[in-house]
GROMACS .gro file of N, CA, C and O in nm:
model
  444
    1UNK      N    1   1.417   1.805   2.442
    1UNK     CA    2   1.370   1.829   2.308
    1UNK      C    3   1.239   1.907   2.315
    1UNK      O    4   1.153   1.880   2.399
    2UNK      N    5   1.225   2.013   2.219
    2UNK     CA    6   1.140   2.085   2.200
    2UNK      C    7   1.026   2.008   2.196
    2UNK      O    8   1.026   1.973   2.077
    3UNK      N    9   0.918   1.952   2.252
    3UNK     CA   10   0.793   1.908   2.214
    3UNK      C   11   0.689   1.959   2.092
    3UNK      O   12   0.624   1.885   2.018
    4UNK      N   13   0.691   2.080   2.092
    4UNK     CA   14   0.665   2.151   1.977
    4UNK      C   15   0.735   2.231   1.849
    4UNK      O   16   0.693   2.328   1.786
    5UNK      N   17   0.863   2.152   1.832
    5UNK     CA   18   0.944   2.178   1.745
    5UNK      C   19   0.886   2.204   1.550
    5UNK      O   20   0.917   2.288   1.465
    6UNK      N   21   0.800   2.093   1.553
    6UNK     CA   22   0.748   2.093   1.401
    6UNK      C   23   0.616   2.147   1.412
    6UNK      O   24   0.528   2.100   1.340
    7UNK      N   25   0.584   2.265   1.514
    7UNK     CA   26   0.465   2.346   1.535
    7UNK      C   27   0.393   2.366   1.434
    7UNK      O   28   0.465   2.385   1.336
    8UNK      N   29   0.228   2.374   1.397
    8UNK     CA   30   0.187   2.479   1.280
    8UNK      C   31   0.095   2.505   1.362
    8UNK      O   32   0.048   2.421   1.440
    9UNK      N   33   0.050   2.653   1.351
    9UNK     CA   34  -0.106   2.633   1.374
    9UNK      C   35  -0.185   2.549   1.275
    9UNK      O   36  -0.174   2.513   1.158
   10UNK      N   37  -0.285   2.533   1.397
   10UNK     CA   38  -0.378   2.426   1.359
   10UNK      C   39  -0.541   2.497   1.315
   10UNK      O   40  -0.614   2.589   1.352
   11UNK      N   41  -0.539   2.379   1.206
   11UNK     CA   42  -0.703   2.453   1.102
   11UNK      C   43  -0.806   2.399   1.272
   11UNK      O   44  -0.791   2.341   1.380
   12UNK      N   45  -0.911   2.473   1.189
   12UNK     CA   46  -1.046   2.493   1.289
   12UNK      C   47  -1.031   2.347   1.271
   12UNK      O   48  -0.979   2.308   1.375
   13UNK      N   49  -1.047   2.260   1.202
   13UNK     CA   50  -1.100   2.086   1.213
   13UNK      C   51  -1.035   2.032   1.334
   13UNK      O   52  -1.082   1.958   1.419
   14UNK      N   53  -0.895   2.093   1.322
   14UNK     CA   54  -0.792   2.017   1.443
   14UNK      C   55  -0.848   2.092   1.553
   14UNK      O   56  -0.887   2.006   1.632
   15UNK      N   57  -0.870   2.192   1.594
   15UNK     CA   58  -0.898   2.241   1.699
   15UNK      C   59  -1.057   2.165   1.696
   15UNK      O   60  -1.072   2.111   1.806
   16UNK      N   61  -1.143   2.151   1.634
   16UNK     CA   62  -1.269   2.064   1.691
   16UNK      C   63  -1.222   1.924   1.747
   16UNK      O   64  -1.260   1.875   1.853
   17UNK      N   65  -1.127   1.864   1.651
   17UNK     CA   66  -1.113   1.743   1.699
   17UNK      C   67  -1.028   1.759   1.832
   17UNK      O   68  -1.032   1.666   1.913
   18UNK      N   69  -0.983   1.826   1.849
   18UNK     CA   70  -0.871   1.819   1.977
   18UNK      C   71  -0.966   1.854   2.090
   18UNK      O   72  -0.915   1.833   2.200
   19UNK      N   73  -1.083   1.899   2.093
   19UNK     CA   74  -1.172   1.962   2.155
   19UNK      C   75  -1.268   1.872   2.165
   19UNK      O   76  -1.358   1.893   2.247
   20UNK      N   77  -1.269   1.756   2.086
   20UNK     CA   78  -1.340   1.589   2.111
   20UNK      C   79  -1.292   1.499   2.203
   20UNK      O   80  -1.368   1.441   2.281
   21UNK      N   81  -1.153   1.478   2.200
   21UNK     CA   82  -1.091   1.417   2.266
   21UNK      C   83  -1.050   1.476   2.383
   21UNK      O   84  -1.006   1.386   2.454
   22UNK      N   85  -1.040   1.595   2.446
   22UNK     CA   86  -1.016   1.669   2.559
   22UNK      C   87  -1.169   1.630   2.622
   22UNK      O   88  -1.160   1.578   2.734
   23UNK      N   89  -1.324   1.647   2.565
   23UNK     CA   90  -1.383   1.609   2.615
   23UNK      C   91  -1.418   1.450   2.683
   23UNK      O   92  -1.457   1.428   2.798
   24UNK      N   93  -1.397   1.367   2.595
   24UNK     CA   94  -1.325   1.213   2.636
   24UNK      C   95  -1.242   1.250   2.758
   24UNK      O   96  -1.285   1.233   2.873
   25UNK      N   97  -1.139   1.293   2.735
   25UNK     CA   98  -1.082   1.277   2.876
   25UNK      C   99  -1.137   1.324   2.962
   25UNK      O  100  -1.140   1.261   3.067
   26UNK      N  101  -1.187   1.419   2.956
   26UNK     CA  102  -1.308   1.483   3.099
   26UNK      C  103  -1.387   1.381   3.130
   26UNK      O  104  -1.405   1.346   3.247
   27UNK      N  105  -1.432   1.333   3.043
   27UNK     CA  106  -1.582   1.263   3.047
   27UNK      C  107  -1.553   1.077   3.097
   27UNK      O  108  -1.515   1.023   3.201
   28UNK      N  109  -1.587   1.036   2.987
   28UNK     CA  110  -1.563   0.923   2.934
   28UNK      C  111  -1.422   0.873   3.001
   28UNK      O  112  -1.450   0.806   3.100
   29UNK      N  113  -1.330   0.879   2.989
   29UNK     CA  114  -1.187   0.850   3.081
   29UNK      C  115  -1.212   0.836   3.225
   29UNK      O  116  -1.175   0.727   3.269
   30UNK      N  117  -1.255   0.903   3.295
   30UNK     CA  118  -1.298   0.835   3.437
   30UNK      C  119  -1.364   0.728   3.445
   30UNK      O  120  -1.342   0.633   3.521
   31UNK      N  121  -1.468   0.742   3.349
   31UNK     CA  122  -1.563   0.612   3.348
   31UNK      C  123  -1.533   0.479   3.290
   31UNK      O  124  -1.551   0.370   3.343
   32UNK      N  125  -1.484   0.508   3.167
   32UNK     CA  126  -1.403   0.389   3.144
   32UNK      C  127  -1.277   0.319   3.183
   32UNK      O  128  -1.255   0.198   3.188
   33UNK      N  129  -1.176   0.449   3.216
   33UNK     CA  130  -1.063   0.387   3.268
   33UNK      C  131  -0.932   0.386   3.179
   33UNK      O  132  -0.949   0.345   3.064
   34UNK      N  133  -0.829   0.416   3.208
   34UNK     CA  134  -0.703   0.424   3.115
   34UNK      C  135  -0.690   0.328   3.165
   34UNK      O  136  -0.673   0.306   3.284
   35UNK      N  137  -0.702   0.222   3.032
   35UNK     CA  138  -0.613   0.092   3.010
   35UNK      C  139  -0.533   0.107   2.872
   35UNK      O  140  -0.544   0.044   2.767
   36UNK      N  141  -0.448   0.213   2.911
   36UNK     CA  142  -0.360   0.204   2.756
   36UNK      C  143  -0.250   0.158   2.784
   36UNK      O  144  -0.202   0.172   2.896
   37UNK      N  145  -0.168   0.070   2.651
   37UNK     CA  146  -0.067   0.006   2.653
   37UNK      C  147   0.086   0.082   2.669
   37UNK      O  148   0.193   0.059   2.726
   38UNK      N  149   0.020   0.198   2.570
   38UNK     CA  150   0.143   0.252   2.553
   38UNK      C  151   0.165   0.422   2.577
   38UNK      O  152   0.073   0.501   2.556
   39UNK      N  153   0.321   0.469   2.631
   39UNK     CA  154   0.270   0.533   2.682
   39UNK      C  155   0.388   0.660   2.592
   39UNK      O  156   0.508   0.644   2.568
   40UNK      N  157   0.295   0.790   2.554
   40UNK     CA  158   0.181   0.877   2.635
   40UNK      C  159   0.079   0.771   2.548
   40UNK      O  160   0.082   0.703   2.445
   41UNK      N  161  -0.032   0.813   2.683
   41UNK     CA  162  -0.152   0.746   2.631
   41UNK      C  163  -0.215   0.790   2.517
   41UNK      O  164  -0.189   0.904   2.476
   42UNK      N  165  -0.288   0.723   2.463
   42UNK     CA  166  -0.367   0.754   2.330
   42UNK      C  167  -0.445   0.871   2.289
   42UNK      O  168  -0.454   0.904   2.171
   43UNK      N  169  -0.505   0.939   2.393
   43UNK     CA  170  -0.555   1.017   2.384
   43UNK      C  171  -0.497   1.178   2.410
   43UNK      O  172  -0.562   1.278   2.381
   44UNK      N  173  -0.381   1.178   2.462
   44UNK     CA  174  -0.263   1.262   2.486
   44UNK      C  175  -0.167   1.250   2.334
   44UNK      O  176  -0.110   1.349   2.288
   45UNK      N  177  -0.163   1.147   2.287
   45UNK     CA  178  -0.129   1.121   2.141
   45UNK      C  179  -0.219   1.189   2.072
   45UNK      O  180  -0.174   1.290   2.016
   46UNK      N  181  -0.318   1.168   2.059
   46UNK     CA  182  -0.427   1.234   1.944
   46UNK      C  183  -0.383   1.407   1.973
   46UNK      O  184  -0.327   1.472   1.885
   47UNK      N  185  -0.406   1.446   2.058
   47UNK     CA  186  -0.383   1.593   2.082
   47UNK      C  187  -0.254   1.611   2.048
   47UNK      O  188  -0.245   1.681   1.947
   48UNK      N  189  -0.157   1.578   2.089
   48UNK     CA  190   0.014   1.595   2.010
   48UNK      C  191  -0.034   1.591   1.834
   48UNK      O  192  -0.063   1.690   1.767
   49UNK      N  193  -0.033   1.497   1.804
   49UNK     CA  194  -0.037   1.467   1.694
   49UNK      C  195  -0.148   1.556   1.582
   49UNK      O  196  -0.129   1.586   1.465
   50UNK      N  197  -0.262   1.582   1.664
   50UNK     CA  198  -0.320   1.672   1.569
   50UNK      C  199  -0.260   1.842   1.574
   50UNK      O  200  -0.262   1.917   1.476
   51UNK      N  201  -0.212   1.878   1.704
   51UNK     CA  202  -0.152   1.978   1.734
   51UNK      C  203  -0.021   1.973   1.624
   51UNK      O  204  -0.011   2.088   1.579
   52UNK      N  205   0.089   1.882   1.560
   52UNK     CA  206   0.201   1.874   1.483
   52UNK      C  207   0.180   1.865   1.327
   52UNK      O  208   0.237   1.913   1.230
   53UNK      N  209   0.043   1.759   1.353
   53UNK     CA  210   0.029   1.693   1.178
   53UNK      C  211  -0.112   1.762   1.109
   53UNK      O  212  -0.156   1.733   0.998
   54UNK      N  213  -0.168   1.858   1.198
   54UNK     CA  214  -0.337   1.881   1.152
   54UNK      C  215  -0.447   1.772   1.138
   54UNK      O  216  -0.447   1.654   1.172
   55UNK      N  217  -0.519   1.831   1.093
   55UNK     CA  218  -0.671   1.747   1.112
   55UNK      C  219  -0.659   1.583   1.036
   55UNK      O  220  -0.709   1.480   1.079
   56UNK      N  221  -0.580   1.600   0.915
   56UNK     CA  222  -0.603   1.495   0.854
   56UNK      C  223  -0.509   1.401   0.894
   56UNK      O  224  -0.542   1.287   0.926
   57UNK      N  225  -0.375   1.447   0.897
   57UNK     CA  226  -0.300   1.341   0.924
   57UNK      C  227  -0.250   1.313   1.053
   57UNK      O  228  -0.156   1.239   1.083
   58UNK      N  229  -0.361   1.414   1.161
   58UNK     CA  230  -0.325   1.367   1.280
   58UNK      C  231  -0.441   1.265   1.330
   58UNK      O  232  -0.459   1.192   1.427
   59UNK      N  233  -0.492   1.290   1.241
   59UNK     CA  234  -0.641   1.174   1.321
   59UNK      C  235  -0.593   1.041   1.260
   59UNK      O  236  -0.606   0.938   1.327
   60UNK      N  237  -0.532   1.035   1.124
   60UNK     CA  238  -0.491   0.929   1.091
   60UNK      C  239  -0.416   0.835   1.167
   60UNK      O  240  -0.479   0.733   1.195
   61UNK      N  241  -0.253   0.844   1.226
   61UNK     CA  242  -0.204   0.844   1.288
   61UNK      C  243  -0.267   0.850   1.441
   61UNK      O  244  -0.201   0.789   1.525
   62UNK      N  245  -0.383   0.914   1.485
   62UNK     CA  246  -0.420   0.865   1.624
   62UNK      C  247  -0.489   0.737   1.579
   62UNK      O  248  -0.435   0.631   1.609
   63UNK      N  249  -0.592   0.735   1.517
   63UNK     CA  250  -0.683   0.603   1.444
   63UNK      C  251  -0.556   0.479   1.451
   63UNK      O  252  -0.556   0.386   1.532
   64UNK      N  253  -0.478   0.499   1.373
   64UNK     CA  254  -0.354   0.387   1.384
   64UNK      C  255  -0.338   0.322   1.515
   64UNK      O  256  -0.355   0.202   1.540
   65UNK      N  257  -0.293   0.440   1.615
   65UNK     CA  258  -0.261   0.416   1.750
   65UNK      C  259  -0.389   0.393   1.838
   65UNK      O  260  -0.353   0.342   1.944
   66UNK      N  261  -0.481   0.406   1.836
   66UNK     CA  262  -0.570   0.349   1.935
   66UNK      C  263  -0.642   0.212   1.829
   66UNK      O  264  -0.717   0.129   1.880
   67UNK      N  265  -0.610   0.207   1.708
   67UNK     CA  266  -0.590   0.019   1.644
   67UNK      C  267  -0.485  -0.041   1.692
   67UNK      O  268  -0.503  -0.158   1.659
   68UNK      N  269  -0.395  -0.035   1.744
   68UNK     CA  270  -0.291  -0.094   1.800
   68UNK      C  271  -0.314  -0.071   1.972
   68UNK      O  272  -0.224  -0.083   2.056
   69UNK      N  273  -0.376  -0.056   1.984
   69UNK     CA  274  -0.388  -0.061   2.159
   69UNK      C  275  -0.473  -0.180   2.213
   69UNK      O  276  -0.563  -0.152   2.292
   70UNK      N  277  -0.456  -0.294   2.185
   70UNK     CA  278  -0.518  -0.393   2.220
   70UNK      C  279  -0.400  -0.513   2.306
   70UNK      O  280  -0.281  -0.522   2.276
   71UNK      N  281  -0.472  -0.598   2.418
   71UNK     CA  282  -0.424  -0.685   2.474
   71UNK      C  283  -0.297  -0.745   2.422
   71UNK      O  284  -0.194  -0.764   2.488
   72UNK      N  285  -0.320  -0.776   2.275
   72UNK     CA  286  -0.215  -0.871   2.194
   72UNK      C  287  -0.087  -0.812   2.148
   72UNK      O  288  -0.001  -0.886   2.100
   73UNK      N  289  -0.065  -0.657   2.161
   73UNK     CA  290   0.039  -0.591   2.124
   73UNK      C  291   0.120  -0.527   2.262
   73UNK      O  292   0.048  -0.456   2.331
   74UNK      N  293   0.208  -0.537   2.292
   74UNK     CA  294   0.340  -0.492   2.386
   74UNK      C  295   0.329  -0.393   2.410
   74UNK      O  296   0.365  -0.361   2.523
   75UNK      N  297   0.272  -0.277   2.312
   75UNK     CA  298   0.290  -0.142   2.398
   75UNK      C  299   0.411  -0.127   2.435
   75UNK      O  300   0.502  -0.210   2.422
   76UNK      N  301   0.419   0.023   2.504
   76UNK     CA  302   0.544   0.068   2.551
   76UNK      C  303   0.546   0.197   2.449
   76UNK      O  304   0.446   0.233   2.387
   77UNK      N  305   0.704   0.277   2.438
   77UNK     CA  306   0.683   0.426   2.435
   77UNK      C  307   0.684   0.424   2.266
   77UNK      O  308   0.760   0.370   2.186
   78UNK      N  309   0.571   0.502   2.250
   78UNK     CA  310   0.554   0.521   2.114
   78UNK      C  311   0.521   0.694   2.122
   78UNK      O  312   0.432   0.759   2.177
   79UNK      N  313   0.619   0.725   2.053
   79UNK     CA  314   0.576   0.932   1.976
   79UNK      C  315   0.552   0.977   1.918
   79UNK      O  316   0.590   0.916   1.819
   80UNK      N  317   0.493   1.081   1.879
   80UNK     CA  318   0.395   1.103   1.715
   80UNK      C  319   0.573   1.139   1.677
   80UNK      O  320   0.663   1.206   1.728
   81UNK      N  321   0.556   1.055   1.564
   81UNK     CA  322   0.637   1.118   1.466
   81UNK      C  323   0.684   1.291   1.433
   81UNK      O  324   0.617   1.393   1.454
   82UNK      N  325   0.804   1.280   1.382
   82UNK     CA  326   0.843   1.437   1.357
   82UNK      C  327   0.769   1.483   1.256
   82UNK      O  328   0.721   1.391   1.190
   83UNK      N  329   0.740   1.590   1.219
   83UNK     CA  330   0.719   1.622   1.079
   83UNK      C  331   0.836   1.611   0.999
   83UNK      O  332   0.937   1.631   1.065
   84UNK      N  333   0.858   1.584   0.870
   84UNK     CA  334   0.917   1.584   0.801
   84UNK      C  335   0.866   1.704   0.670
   84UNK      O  336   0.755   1.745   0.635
   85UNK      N  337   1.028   1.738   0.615
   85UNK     CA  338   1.011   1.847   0.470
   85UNK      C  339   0.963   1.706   0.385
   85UNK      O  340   0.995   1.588   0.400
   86UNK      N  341   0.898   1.755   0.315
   86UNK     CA  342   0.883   1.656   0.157
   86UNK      C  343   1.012   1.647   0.090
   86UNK      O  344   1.074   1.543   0.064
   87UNK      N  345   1.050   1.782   0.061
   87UNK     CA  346   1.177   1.785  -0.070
   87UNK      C  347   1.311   1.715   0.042
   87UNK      O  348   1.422   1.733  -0.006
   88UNK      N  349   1.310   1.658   0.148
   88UNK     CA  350   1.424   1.631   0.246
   88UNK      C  351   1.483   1.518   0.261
   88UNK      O  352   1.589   1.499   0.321
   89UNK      N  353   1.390   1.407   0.188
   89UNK     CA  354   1.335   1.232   0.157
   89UNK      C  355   1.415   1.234  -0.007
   89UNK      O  356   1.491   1.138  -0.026
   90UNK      N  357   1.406   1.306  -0.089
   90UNK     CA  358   1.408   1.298  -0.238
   90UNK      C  359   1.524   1.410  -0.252
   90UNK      O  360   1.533   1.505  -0.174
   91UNK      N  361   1.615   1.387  -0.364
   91UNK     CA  362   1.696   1.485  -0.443
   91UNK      C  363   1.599   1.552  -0.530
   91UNK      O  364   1.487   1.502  -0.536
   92UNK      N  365   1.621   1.644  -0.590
   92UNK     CA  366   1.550   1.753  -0.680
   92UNK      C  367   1.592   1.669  -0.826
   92UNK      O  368   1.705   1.650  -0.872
   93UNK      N  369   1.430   1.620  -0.889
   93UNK     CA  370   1.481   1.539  -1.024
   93UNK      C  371   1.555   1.604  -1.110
   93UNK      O  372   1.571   1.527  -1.205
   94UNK      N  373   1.600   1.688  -1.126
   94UNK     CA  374   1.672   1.765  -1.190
   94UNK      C  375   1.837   1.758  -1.158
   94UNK      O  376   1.925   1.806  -1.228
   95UNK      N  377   1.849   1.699  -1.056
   95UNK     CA  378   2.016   1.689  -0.975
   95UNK      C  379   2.029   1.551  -0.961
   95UNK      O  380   1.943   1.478  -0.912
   96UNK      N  381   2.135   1.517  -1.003
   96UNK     CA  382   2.204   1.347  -1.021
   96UNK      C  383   2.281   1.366  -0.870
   96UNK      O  384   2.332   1.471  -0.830
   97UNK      N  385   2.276   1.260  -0.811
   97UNK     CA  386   2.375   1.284  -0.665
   97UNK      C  387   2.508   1.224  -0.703
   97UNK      O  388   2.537   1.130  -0.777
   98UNK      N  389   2.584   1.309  -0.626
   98UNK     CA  390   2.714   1.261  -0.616
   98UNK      C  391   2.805   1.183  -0.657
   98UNK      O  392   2.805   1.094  -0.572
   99UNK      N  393   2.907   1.152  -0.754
   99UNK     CA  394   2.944   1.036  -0.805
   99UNK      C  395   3.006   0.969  -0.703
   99UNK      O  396   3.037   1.039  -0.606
  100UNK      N  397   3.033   0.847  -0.699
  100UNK     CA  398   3.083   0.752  -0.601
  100UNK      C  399   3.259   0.731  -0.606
  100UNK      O  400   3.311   0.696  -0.712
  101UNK      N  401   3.331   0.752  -0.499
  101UNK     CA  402   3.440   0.789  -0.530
  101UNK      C  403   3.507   0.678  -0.558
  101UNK      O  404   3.461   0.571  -0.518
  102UNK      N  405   3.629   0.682  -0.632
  102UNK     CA  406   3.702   0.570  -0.702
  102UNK      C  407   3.702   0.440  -0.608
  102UNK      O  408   3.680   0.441  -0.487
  103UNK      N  409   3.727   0.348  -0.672
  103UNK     CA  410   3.788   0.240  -0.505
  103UNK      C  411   3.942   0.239  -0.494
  103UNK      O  412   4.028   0.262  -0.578
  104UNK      N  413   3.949   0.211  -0.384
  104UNK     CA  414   4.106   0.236  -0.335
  104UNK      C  415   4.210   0.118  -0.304
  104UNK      O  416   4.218   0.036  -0.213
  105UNK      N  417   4.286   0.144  -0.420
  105UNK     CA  418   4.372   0.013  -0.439
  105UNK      C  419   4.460  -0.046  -0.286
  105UNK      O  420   4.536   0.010  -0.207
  106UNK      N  421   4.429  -0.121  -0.293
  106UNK     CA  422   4.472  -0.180  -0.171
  106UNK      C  423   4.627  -0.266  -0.212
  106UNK      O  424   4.659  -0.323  -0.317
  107UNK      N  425   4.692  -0.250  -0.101
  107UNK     CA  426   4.829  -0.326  -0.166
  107UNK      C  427   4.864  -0.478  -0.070
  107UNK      O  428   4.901  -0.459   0.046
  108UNK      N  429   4.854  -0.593  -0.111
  108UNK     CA  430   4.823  -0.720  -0.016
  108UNK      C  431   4.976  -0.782  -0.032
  108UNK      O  432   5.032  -0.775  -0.141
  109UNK      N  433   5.035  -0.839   0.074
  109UNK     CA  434   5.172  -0.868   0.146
  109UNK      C  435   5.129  -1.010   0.195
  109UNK      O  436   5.026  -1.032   0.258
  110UNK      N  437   5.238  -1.119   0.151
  110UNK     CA  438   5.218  -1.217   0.185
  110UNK      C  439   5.273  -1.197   0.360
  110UNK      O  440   5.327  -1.095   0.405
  111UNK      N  441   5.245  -1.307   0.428
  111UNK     CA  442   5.339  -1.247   0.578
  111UNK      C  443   5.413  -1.378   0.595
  111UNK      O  444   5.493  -1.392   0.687
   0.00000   0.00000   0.00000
């Protein structure tokens, strides 16, 4: 699977923030130590995720995931989400969906 399938370029904010957390990993990550639960790690998440969702809703979504990275939760493989269309969730209010097709008489036989 394409890793960068739901690509956009990314606003200057995402590129600062992605440019925060790349420094963390230079920095700070040796010194503290990857103890993450789940994997890709959190900080490899933040960069996916701001790279797919932009500044706002990728920091959101990392914030989420490094709140859930604690002792008491299981961890294991978690992925930034796809992007999704908006109009792809919802019919167009203007369009009634589909009528539901008749039911189908069934014919029952004693045996």
């Amino acid at each position: 699977m394409n890793r960068l399938a739901g690509h956009r370029r990314a606003s200057p904010a995402a590129w600062v923030l992605k440019g925060a957390v790349r420094t963390y990993q230079l920095t700070l990550r040796g010194v503290i130590g990857s103890h993450c639960r789940f994997y890709p790690h959190c900080s490899a998440y933040a960069i996916e995720a701001l790279d797919i969702h932009g500044a706002a809703r990728g920091s959101w979504l990392a914030a989420r995931r490094i709140l859930r990275c604690h002792p008491w939760h299981p961890g294991g493989y978690d992925p930034v989400p796809a992007v999704t269309a908006p109009d792809a969730t919802e019919p167009a209010p203007d369009t009634a969906p589909p009528p539901c097709p008749p039911p189908r008489a069934v014919a029952h036989t004693k045996a």
